[in-house]
Short mmCIF file of C-alpha atoms in Angstrom, two decimals:
data_model
loop_
_atom_site.label_atom_id
_atom_site.label_comp_id
_atom_site.label_asym_id
_atom_site.label_seq_id
_atom_site.Cartn_x
_atom_site.Cartn_y
_atom_site.Cartn_z
CA THR S 1328 -7.49 3.12 -9.09
CA ASN S 1329 -4.35 0.77 -9.39
CA ARG S 1330 -4.56 1.42 -13.33
CA ILE S 1331 -4.14 5.30 -13.23
CA ARG S 1332 -1.51 5.18 -11.17
CA LEU S 1333 0.33 2.89 -13.25
CA ILE S 1334 0.76 4.70 -16.55
CA LYS S 1335 1.27 7.63 -13.79
CA GLN S 1336 3.92 6.39 -12.42
CA LEU S 1337 4.97 5.11 -15.37
CA ALA S 1338 5.04 8.97 -17.72
CA THR S 1339 6.77 10.26 -14.47
CA ILE S 1340 9.52 8.66 -14.90
CA VAL S 1341 9.59 9.40 -18.46
CA GLY S 1342 9.27 12.53 -18.14
CA THR S 1343 11.94 12.42 -15.15
CA ARG S 1344 14.08 10.73 -17.62
CA GLY S 1345 13.98 13.64 -20.30
CA ASN S 1346 15.69 11.29 -22.83
CA PRO S 1347 13.55 12.88 -26.42
CA SER S 1348 13.41 9.27 -28.38
CA GLU S 1349 11.44 8.19 -25.22
CA LEU S 1350 9.46 11.00 -25.11
CA LYS S 1351 9.12 10.75 -28.80
CA SER S 1352 7.78 7.54 -28.15
CA LEU S 1353 5.24 7.86 -25.00
CA LEU S 1354 3.94 10.96 -27.17
CA SER S 1355 3.17 8.85 -30.04
CA THR S 1356 1.49 6.40 -28.05
CA LEU S 1357 -1.49 9.00 -27.86
CA ASN S 1358 -2.78 8.64 -31.28
CA ALA S 1359 -3.80 5.18 -30.77
CA PRO S 1360 -7.29 5.11 -31.41
CA SER S 1361 -9.62 5.46 -28.53
CA ASP S 1362 -12.49 3.25 -26.82
CA ALA S 1363 -14.34 6.00 -25.85
CA SER S 1364 -17.86 6.33 -27.24
CA SER S 1365 -17.81 10.09 -28.22
CA VAL S 1366 -15.25 11.65 -29.64
CA SER S 1367 -14.98 14.52 -27.31
CA GLN S 1368 -13.84 12.03 -24.85
CA VAL S 1369 -10.14 11.17 -24.06
CA THR S 1370 -9.94 7.86 -21.85
CA TRP S 1371 -8.95 7.55 -18.48
CA TRP S 1372 -4.95 5.51 -20.16
CA LYS S 1373 -4.15 8.47 -22.39
CA SER S 1374 -4.66 11.34 -19.21
CA ALA S 1375 -3.41 9.93 -16.85
CA LEU S 1376 -0.33 9.16 -19.25
CA ILE S 1377 0.13 13.05 -19.54
CA THR S 1378 -0.56 14.01 -16.36
CA GLY S 1379 2.34 11.31 -15.21
CA LEU S 1380 4.49 13.71 -17.95
CA GLY S 1381 3.22 17.13 -15.94
CA LEU S 1382 4.80 15.99 -13.12
CA GLY S 1383 7.93 14.19 -14.34
CA LEU S 1384 9.57 16.67 -16.50
CA PRO S 1385 9.95 19.26 -13.93
CA ARG S 1386 11.82 16.83 -12.08
CA HIS S 1387 14.67 16.17 -15.58
CA GLN S 1388 17.18 17.70 -15.11
CA GLY S 1389 19.41 17.60 -17.80
CA ALA S 1390 18.94 19.19 -21.86
CA LEU S 1391 15.90 19.15 -21.49
CA SER S 1392 15.99 21.10 -17.99
CA PRO S 1393 14.09 23.16 -16.58
CA ILE S 1394 10.47 22.21 -18.30
CA GLN S 1395 7.03 22.34 -17.46
CA LEU S 1396 4.53 20.79 -19.57
CA PRO S 1397 2.98 24.11 -20.90
CA SER S 1398 5.97 25.35 -22.00
CA LEU S 1399 6.46 21.96 -23.75
CA LEU S 1400 3.40 22.33 -25.47
CA ALA S 1401 4.34 25.97 -26.14
CA ASN S 1402 8.26 25.78 -27.64
CA PRO S 1403 8.50 21.61 -28.24
CA PRO S 1404 12.59 20.75 -28.85
CA ASP S 1405 12.63 20.25 -32.72
CA GLU S 1406 12.63 16.63 -33.15
CA LEU S 1407 9.76 16.28 -30.65
CA ALA S 1408 7.30 18.82 -32.55
CA GLN S 1409 5.69 16.43 -34.17
CA ALA S 1410 4.14 14.69 -32.01
CA VAL S 1411 3.39 17.70 -29.44
CA THR S 1412 0.29 17.91 -31.55
CA SER S 1413 -1.68 15.23 -30.97
CA LEU S 1414 -0.72 16.54 -27.12
CA ARG S 1415 -2.05 19.48 -27.94
CA ASN S 1416 -5.14 18.17 -29.41
CA LEU S 1417 -5.79 15.90 -26.53
CA MET S 1418 -5.41 18.55 -23.64
CA GLN S 1419 -8.22 20.53 -25.71
CA GLN S 1420 -10.51 17.44 -25.49
CA ASN S 1421 -10.22 16.92 -22.67
CA THR S 1422 -12.04 19.28 -20.69
CA ALA S 1423 -15.05 17.91 -22.29
CA THR S 1424 -14.02 14.15 -20.47
CA ALA S 1425 -14.31 16.23 -17.07
CA MET S 1426 -17.44 17.25 -17.61
CA ASP S 1427 -19.10 14.75 -19.34
CA THR S 1428 -21.44 13.07 -16.90
CA SER S 1429 -21.77 10.63 -19.36
CA ALA S 1430 -18.16 9.39 -18.66
CA SER S 1431 -17.15 6.70 -17.03
CA LEU S 1432 -15.87 7.65 -13.32
CA THR S 1433 -12.92 6.27 -14.04
CA ASP S 1434 -12.45 8.97 -17.43
CA ARG S 1435 -13.42 11.94 -15.67
CA ILE S 1436 -10.65 11.85 -12.59
CA ALA S 1437 -8.33 10.87 -14.95
CA ALA S 1438 -9.81 14.43 -16.88
CA ILE S 1439 -9.58 15.92 -13.83
CA GLU S 1440 -6.49 15.25 -13.19
CA LEU S 1441 -4.47 16.45 -16.30
CA MET S 1442 -6.64 19.73 -15.75
CA ALA S 1443 -4.05 21.13 -13.11
CA TYR S 1444 -1.72 21.42 -16.83
CA GLN S 1445 -3.75 23.93 -18.75
CA PRO S 1446 -4.21 27.66 -17.99
CA PHE S 1447 -6.09 27.74 -15.21
CA ALA S 1448 -8.05 31.06 -17.56
CA GLN S 1449 -9.23 28.11 -19.33
CA THR S 1450 -10.62 25.46 -16.40
CA ARG S 1451 -11.26 27.81 -14.02
CA GLN S 1452 -15.46 27.76 -14.68
CA ILE S 1453 -14.87 24.05 -15.33
CA PHE S 1454 -13.11 23.40 -12.24
CA SER S 1455 -16.50 25.86 -10.86
CA ALA S 1456 -19.15 23.40 -12.41
CA LEU S 1457 -16.86 20.29 -10.68
CA LEU S 1458 -17.03 21.35 -7.13
CA SER S 1459 -20.82 21.98 -6.74
CA HIS S 1460 -22.99 19.93 -4.86
CA THR S 1461 -24.46 17.83 -8.26
CA GLN S 1462 -21.19 16.11 -8.21
CA PRO S 1463 -19.71 12.59 -6.65
CA ALA S 1464 -17.38 14.00 -3.61
CA ALA S 1465 -14.70 11.70 -5.55
CA VAL S 1466 -15.22 13.88 -8.23
CA GLN S 1467 -14.41 17.21 -6.32
CA SER S 1468 -12.33 15.87 -4.11
CA VAL S 1469 -10.05 15.12 -7.17
CA SER S 1470 -10.73 18.84 -8.59
CA ILE S 1471 -9.20 20.20 -4.81
CA ASP S 1472 -6.40 17.86 -5.63
CA SER S 1473 -6.15 19.66 -9.23
CA LEU S 1474 -6.32 22.58 -7.70
CA ALA S 1475 -3.50 22.04 -5.71
CA THR S 1476 -1.30 20.38 -8.41
CA GLY S 1477 -1.94 23.59 -10.32
CA GLY S 1478 -1.42 26.42 -7.72
CA HIS S 1479 -2.68 29.16 -9.16
CA PRO S 1480 -3.20 31.99 -6.77
CA GLU S 1481 -7.31 32.35 -7.20
CA SER S 1482 -7.68 28.55 -6.90
CA SER S 1483 -8.52 30.00 -3.03
CA THR S 1484 -11.18 32.34 -4.37
CA LEU S 1485 -12.87 29.43 -6.34
CA ILE S 1486 -12.50 27.09 -3.63
CA LEU S 1487 -14.19 29.48 -0.80
CA ARG S 1488 -17.00 30.86 -3.12
CA ASN S 1489 -17.99 26.91 -3.85
CA TRP S 1490 -17.69 26.17 0.28
CA ALA S 1491 -20.83 25.82 0.85
CA GLU S 1492 -21.54 23.17 -2.28
CA LEU S 1493 -18.36 21.06 -0.33
CA GLY S 1494 -18.73 17.17 1.01
CA PRO S 1495 -17.84 16.63 4.12
CA SER S 1496 -15.41 14.78 2.80
CA VAL S 1497 -13.18 16.79 0.49
CA ARG S 1498 -13.96 19.85 3.86
CA GLY S 1499 -10.61 19.01 5.41
CA PRO S 1500 -8.78 18.45 1.27
CA ALA S 1501 -10.08 21.91 0.81
CA LEU S 1502 -8.94 23.78 4.13
CA ASN S 1503 -5.93 22.34 4.10
CA LEU S 1504 -4.73 23.80 0.43
CA LEU S 1505 -6.57 27.04 1.71
CA LEU S 1506 -4.06 27.47 4.30
CA ARG S 1507 -0.78 26.54 2.18
CA ARG S 1508 -0.83 30.60 1.50
CA THR S 1509 -0.68 33.43 3.34
CA ASP S 1510 -3.25 35.69 1.33
CA SER S 1511 -5.66 32.93 1.08
CA THR S 1512 -4.98 32.18 4.80
CA ARG S 1513 -6.55 35.68 5.22
CA GLN S 1514 -9.61 34.66 3.31
CA VAL S 1515 -10.33 31.74 5.45
CA LEU S 1516 -10.01 33.69 8.50
CA GLU S 1517 -12.59 36.85 7.17
CA ALA S 1518 -14.73 34.03 6.14
CA MET S 1519 -14.55 32.79 9.49
CA ALA S 1520 -15.36 36.03 10.92
CA SER S 1521 -18.05 36.94 8.59
CA GLY S 1522 -19.55 33.17 9.29
CA THR S 1523 -18.85 32.49 5.82
CA MET S 1524 -17.11 29.50 7.30
CA ARG S 1525 -17.69 27.96 10.80
CA ALA S 1526 -13.89 28.09 12.82
CA ALA S 1527 -15.07 24.83 14.24
CA ILE S 1528 -13.83 22.88 11.25
CA LEU S 1529 -10.17 23.55 12.02
CA SER S 1530 -7.97 21.36 13.66
CA ILE S 1531 -6.06 22.10 16.60
CA ASP S 1532 -2.97 21.81 14.60
CA GLN S 1533 -3.76 24.04 11.81
CA ARG S 1534 -5.46 26.59 14.89
CA VAL S 1535 -2.51 26.81 16.74
CA ARG S 1536 -0.35 26.95 13.22
CA LEU S 1537 -2.58 30.37 12.96
CA LEU S 1538 -2.24 31.36 16.35
CA LYS S 1539 1.62 31.55 15.81
CA HIS S 1540 1.94 32.55 12.40
CA SER S 1541 4.78 34.49 11.25
CA ASP S 1542 2.11 37.13 9.73
CA GLU S 1543 1.30 39.75 12.14
CA ASP S 1544 -2.22 40.35 11.19
CA ILE S 1545 -3.12 36.53 10.53
CA ARG S 1546 -1.71 36.19 14.32
CA ASN S 1547 -4.41 39.04 15.25
CA GLN S 1548 -6.76 37.74 13.34
CA ALA S 1549 -6.67 34.01 15.02
CA ILE S 1550 -6.30 36.04 18.29
CA THR S 1551 -9.78 37.20 18.13
CA LEU S 1552 -11.35 34.25 16.34
CA PHE S 1553 -10.26 31.60 18.57
CA GLY S 1554 -9.99 33.23 21.93
CA GLY S 1555 -6.41 33.87 22.14
CA ALA S 1556 -3.33 32.65 22.15
CA VAL S 1557 -2.20 29.01 23.61
CA SER S 1558 -0.55 29.36 27.15
CA THR S 1559 2.51 29.40 27.21
CA ASN S 1560 3.05 28.13 30.90
CA ARG S 1561 2.58 24.63 30.10
CA GLN S 1562 3.43 22.79 33.58
CA GLN S 1563 0.57 25.20 35.04
CA VAL S 1564 -1.86 24.08 31.85
CA ALA S 1565 -0.86 20.12 33.13
CA LEU S 1566 -0.87 20.81 37.02
CA GLU S 1567 -4.67 21.74 36.57
CA PHE S 1568 -5.62 18.65 34.39
CA GLN S 1569 -4.25 16.84 36.37
CA LYS S 1570 -7.33 16.40 38.53
CA SER S 1571 -8.83 14.41 35.59
CA LEU S 1572 -6.21 12.11 37.24
CA ASN S 1573 -8.90 11.54 40.27
CA LEU S 1574 -12.30 11.75 37.92
CA SER S 1575 -13.92 8.31 36.91
CA ALA S 1576 -13.53 7.42 33.74
CA SER S 1577 -14.42 5.47 30.17
CA ALA S 1578 -12.71 3.41 28.02
CA ALA S 1579 -15.57 3.55 25.38
CA SER S 1580 -15.70 7.32 25.36
CA GLY S 1581 -11.75 7.83 25.44
CA ALA S 1582 -11.61 5.67 22.70
CA LYS S 1583 -13.49 8.54 20.82
CA VAL S 1584 -11.46 11.17 22.33
CA PHE S 1585 -8.56 9.52 20.24
CA GLN S 1586 -10.11 9.42 17.58
CA ARG S 1587 -11.09 13.14 16.92
CA ILE S 1588 -8.02 14.66 19.21
CA CYS S 1589 -5.03 11.57 18.28
CA ALA S 1590 -5.38 9.62 15.32
CA ALA S 1591 -4.45 11.89 12.44
CA CYS S 1592 -0.86 11.78 13.95
CA HIS S 1593 -0.83 9.06 15.88
CA VAL S 1594 -1.20 4.92 15.69
CA LEU S 1595 -2.38 3.15 18.53
CA ASP S 1596 -2.47 -1.36 17.50
CA GLY S 1597 -2.40 -1.12 13.99
CA LYS S 1598 -5.65 2.11 13.65
CA GLY S 1599 -4.35 5.60 13.19
CA HIS S 1600 -1.90 7.60 11.07
CA PRO S 1601 2.07 6.89 11.71
CA VAL S 1602 3.18 10.70 11.43
CA GLY S 1603 4.23 11.02 15.50
CA PRO S 1604 5.42 8.23 17.72
CA ASP S 1605 3.50 5.18 17.46
CA LEU S 1606 1.27 4.53 21.53
CA SER S 1607 0.51 0.75 21.29
CA ASP S 1608 3.10 0.48 24.05
CA VAL S 1609 2.32 3.56 26.42
CA ARG S 1610 0.22 1.32 28.92
CA ASN S 1611 3.97 1.45 30.44
CA ARG S 1612 4.01 4.64 31.58
CA SER S 1613 2.08 6.31 34.56
CA ARG S 1614 -1.04 8.39 33.57
CA LEU S 1615 0.81 11.58 34.61
CA ALA S 1616 3.52 11.04 32.71
CA LEU S 1617 1.42 10.25 29.64
CA LEU S 1618 -0.85 13.50 30.48
CA TYR S 1619 2.20 15.87 30.25
CA ASP S 1620 2.96 14.05 27.23
CA ILE S 1621 -0.25 15.17 25.99
CA LEU S 1622 -0.21 19.18 27.15
CA ASP S 1623 3.76 19.60 26.82
CA PRO S 1624 4.81 18.25 23.52
CA ASN S 1625 7.56 19.91 23.50
CA ALA S 1626 9.68 19.48 26.95
CA LYS S 1627 11.07 16.60 24.57
CA VAL S 1628 11.27 16.20 20.95
CA GLU S 1629 12.91 13.40 19.21
CA PRO S 1630 15.27 14.52 16.50
CA ARG S 1631 12.79 11.78 13.85
CA PHE S 1632 9.78 13.45 14.72
CA THR S 1633 11.36 17.64 13.98
CA ALA S 1634 8.70 19.67 12.44
CA TYR S 1635 10.25 21.03 8.68
CA GLN S 1636 8.89 23.93 7.45
CA ILE S 1637 8.82 25.03 3.54
CA LEU S 1638 8.25 27.84 1.51
CA THR S 1639 7.52 26.86 -2.43
CA LEU S 1640 8.83 29.33 -4.84
CA LYS S 1641 4.27 29.61 -5.15
CA GLY S 1642 4.34 30.60 -2.50
CA THR S 1643 3.06 27.91 -0.83
CA ILE S 1644 3.82 26.11 3.20
CA LEU S 1645 4.13 23.23 3.88
CA ASN S 1646 4.36 21.57 7.25
CA GLY S 1647 5.72 17.79 7.84
CA LEU S 1648 7.96 15.55 8.81
CA ILE S 1649 11.19 14.83 6.16
CA MET S 1650 10.64 11.35 5.14
CA SER S 1651 13.06 10.72 2.63
CA GLU S 1652 16.12 12.96 0.49
CA THR S 1653 17.45 13.40 -2.71
CA PRO S 1654 19.39 15.74 -4.39
CA ASP S 1655 15.94 16.16 -6.63
CA ALA S 1656 13.14 16.58 -3.75
CA VAL S 1657 12.87 15.93 -0.66
CA VAL S 1658 9.58 14.42 0.61
CA LEU S 1659 7.36 15.55 3.80
CA ARG S 1660 4.92 12.92 5.97
CA MET S 1661 2.07 15.87 6.83
CA ALA S 1662 -0.85 14.81 8.91
CA GLU S 1663 -2.95 11.84 8.26
CA ASN S 1664 0.67 10.36 6.69
CA LYS S 1665 -0.42 12.29 3.79
CA LEU S 1666 3.21 12.12 1.19
CA GLN S 1667 4.27 14.97 -0.75
CA THR S 1668 7.04 15.54 -2.93
CA ILE S 1669 8.42 19.25 -3.26
CA ASN S 1670 11.11 19.07 -5.90
CA ARG S 1671 14.27 21.29 -4.77
CA ASN S 1672 14.38 23.81 -7.70
CA THR S 1673 10.81 24.82 -6.08
CA ILE S 1674 11.56 24.99 -2.92
CA ASP S 1675 12.36 28.88 -1.77
CA SER S 1676 13.24 27.93 1.93
CA MET S 1677 13.25 24.88 4.30
CA HIS S 1678 13.59 25.31 8.37
CA ALA S 1679 13.29 22.85 10.63
CA SER S 1680 11.27 23.36 13.81
CA GLU S 1681 12.57 22.83 18.04
CA LEU S 1682 9.14 22.63 18.69
CA SER S 1683 7.09 18.97 18.38
CA LEU S 1684 4.98 18.04 15.12
CA MET S 1685 2.51 17.36 17.80
CA PRO S 1686 0.92 21.20 18.39
CA GLU S 1687 0.62 22.61 21.78
CA GLY S 1688 -3.07 23.60 22.59
CA VAL S 1689 -5.17 20.71 22.79
CA GLU S 1690 -6.64 21.78 26.35
CA LYS S 1691 -8.60 24.12 24.10
CA ASP S 1692 -10.57 21.08 22.38
CA ILE S 1693 -10.61 18.88 25.40
CA THR S 1694 -12.36 18.93 29.10
CA LEU S 1695 -11.02 17.98 32.42
CA GLN S 1696 -13.77 14.55 31.54
CA GLU S 1697 -12.80 13.41 28.07
CA MET S 1698 -8.99 14.22 29.45
CA ALA S 1699 -9.70 11.26 32.14
CA ASP S 1700 -11.46 9.22 29.14
CA LEU S 1701 -8.35 9.30 26.79
CA LEU S 1702 -6.42 8.08 29.40
CA GLU S 1703 -7.98 5.19 30.27
CA PHE S 1704 -8.05 4.37 26.69
CA LEU S 1705 -4.66 4.45 26.79
CA LYS S 1706 -4.25 2.97 29.51
CA SER S 1707 -6.24 -0.42 29.54
CA ARG S 1708 -7.04 -1.59 26.46
CA GLU S 1709 -6.15 -5.00 25.88
#
C-alpha cells in the first residue's frame, strides 16, 4: 500500500545516511505503543520502518559502512546498543504476525517483507507455510519478493517444493527468481524434464536466454527440452514468414497475439510496458519492414535499448536496460517494466550486450496466421 511505501522510503533514507543520531531517533519510535490486538503482532508501520532501514543501510558509504541490518542487530555501535534492543524484540515477534490470519493483510505484508532480513534458518518453515495454496495471492506474492530480497541459495529449493501450490499470478515472479542463479536454473530445467513444471510457462525471452546460456550443461538441457537453438540465419526465417503477408488477417486476433508476445516490453497506444521502443507509430512502416523488425531484432539496436547483464556477488544474474546510475547504485529496467536497484558494492560484474533486449526466436511461439494477424493489428488501428 501507499502507506507502507512511504514509511519504507523515509526509513531507507535514514539508513542510507547512516547518521547515528538519526538512526537512534528512528529506532526509538519502535517503542511507541502498538495498536495491534495481540502482543505477538507487529503493526505494519513498524515492520515497514525496519524493512526500509534494511534497504538503506547497505547503501551507506560513511563511518558505519559496510553494514547490513543483521550485522547491526548482532554488533551495534555503542551509541545504538540500547535502541537496537527494541529492534531485536520486534524481529522476534515478526514471524507470528506474518502467520496470523486474523491480522490485517497490511500488517501481514509488512511483516513478510521484514522476514527478508531475518536468518533463513528461522524463517524457512514460515515461508513454506506462506506459499501454501491456502494463503491469499498477495501473501504468496510478497513472500516471493521477500525471498528474492533475502537472496538465500536455498530459496529455490523451497519455491520448487511448493510450486504446485502457487497461484497463476505468483508463478511468473517465482520463475524470474529461480532463473536468476545458475544452480536454481538447473533445478528448473530438471523439474521441467521430470514433468513437475511445464516448460510452457517460460517466456520467449527466458527460453532464448537458456538456449544461449553461458553454462554448457544448461544450454544442452534447454536444447533437449525446447527442440534446438534459435536459427542463426534470421534472414532465412524472415523470408519463410513472408508467406504471412499474403494471408487474410484479423486485427482482433492480432491484438491477442500482441498481448501474449509483445506487451511485456512494448507500449502500443498506452497499453503494455515501456521496456523497448514505443510501437504507437509503427503504422508508418510497411508490413515487410515490421516483419523483419520482429524476426531479426539484432539487425539494428539503438544504443538506448542495449541490454546489460549484471552478476551480483550472491550469484544472481539480472538483465535489462540501464535507466540511471549513481556512484552507489545502478537501476535496471527489466521485462514488464520492473525496476531493480543494485548497489554497486554487491556487483561482481556488469557488461553490455551487443544484442537487443528483444529476443530472437519469436517464430517458435507464433504461426504464420498469428503473424499475419499481428501485422494487421499493428497496421490497421484507429
